[in-house]
Amino acid sequence: PKSVGILISGRGSNMMALVEAASDAYEVVVVASDNPAAPGLAWAREHGIPTFALSPKGIGKAAYEAAVTGALREAGAEIVALAGYMRLLSDEFVATWRGRVVNIHPSLLPKYKGLDTHQRAIDAGDLEAGCSVHIVTEELDAGELLGQTTVPIEPGDDAETLAARVLAEEHRLYPRVLADFAAR
Ligand code: GAR
């Protein structure tokens, strides 16, 4: 299997889905976070996965990212999977891991890059929403699309109900796409 390092910032439900679906295609070798209090870190530790936590506050982005790259390399990561990682990666980080960083985003890209995706889809009157997995490049949420799942937007949906419907599909989509990506 390919070795995958996962970056999270919070809850980590996509990370959990990736860990639970690990197979012949990929294994999760480290979970790293910019937020030492991220709930997902405790879950990873309890599941025997090495973790790395460091806040960029005080040390600056370059030193922080260099430390993350160090932790990923030490763990032997070949692929970096962003899972609810809420910071922009620098051009330098993207160059270091060129073509080997993937991300899940809660919209039907190229629609609704950035934040607040569900409310924006509802406000636009869209009938469908969804999630996308893509390769990370220097441009936000714009790299090669690897997979996408569509869900309906139901009458009466708010951002919370729609997010829950999309999230359930994220948990199916990401492991499948990561396994395909690891095999290519
Ligand atoms: C997920 O919906 C993910 O797609 C989104 O944050 C949530 C994280 O949940 N990511 C982004 O918005 C990236 N810009 P999780 O921590 O439970 O996986």
Coordinates of C-alpha atoms and ligand atoms in Angstrom, one line a residue, residues 8-16 83-86 103-107 114-118 131-132 140-141 163 166-167 170-171, ligand 1:
I8 CA -6.8 17.9 9.8
S9 CA -7.9 21.0 11.6
G10 CA -10.8 19.9 13.7
R11 CA -13.5 17.1 13.9
G12 CA -11.7 14.8 11.5
S13 CA -14.7 12.7 10.3
N14 CA -13.2 12.4 6.8
M15 CA -9.9 11.3 8.3
M16 CA -11.8 8.6 10.3
A83 CA -9.3 16.3 5.4
G84 CA -11.0 19.4 6.8
Y85 CA -7.6 21.2 6.9
M86 CA -8.6 24.8 7.0
N103 CA -8.2 17.6 -0.8
I104 CA -11.9 17.1 -0.3
H105 CA -14.1 20.1 -0.7
P106 CA -17.8 20.4 0.1
S107 CA -19.1 21.7 -3.2
G114 CA -13.5 28.6 -0.5
L115 CA -15.8 28.7 2.5
D116 CA -19.5 28.7 3.3
T117 CA -20.2 26.4 0.3
H118 CA -23.6 25.1 1.5
C131 CA -18.5 17.2 -2.7
S132 CA -15.3 17.0 -4.8
L140 CA -7.4 27.5 -4.2
D141 CA -9.7 24.5 -4.8
A163 CA -23.9 19.9 5.1
V166 CA -23.0 16.2 1.7
L167 CA -20.8 14.9 4.6
E170 CA -17.8 12.8 1.5
H171 CA -17.2 9.7 3.8
Ligands
GAR1 C1 -15.8 18.7 5.5 O1 -17.1 19.0 5.1 C2 -14.8 19.1 4.4 O2 -15.2 18.8 3.1 C3 -14.7 20.6 4.7 O3 -14.7 20.7 6.1 C4 -15.4 19.6 6.7 C5 -14.4 19.0 7.6 O4 -15.1 18.0 8.4 N1 -13.5 21.1 4.1 C6 -13.3 22.3 3.7 O5 -14.2 23.2 3.7 C7 -12.0 22.6 3.1 N2 -11.9 24.0 2.7 P1 -14.2 16.8 9.1 O6 -13.2 17.5 9.9 O7 -15.2 16.1 10.0 O8 -13.7 16.0 8.0

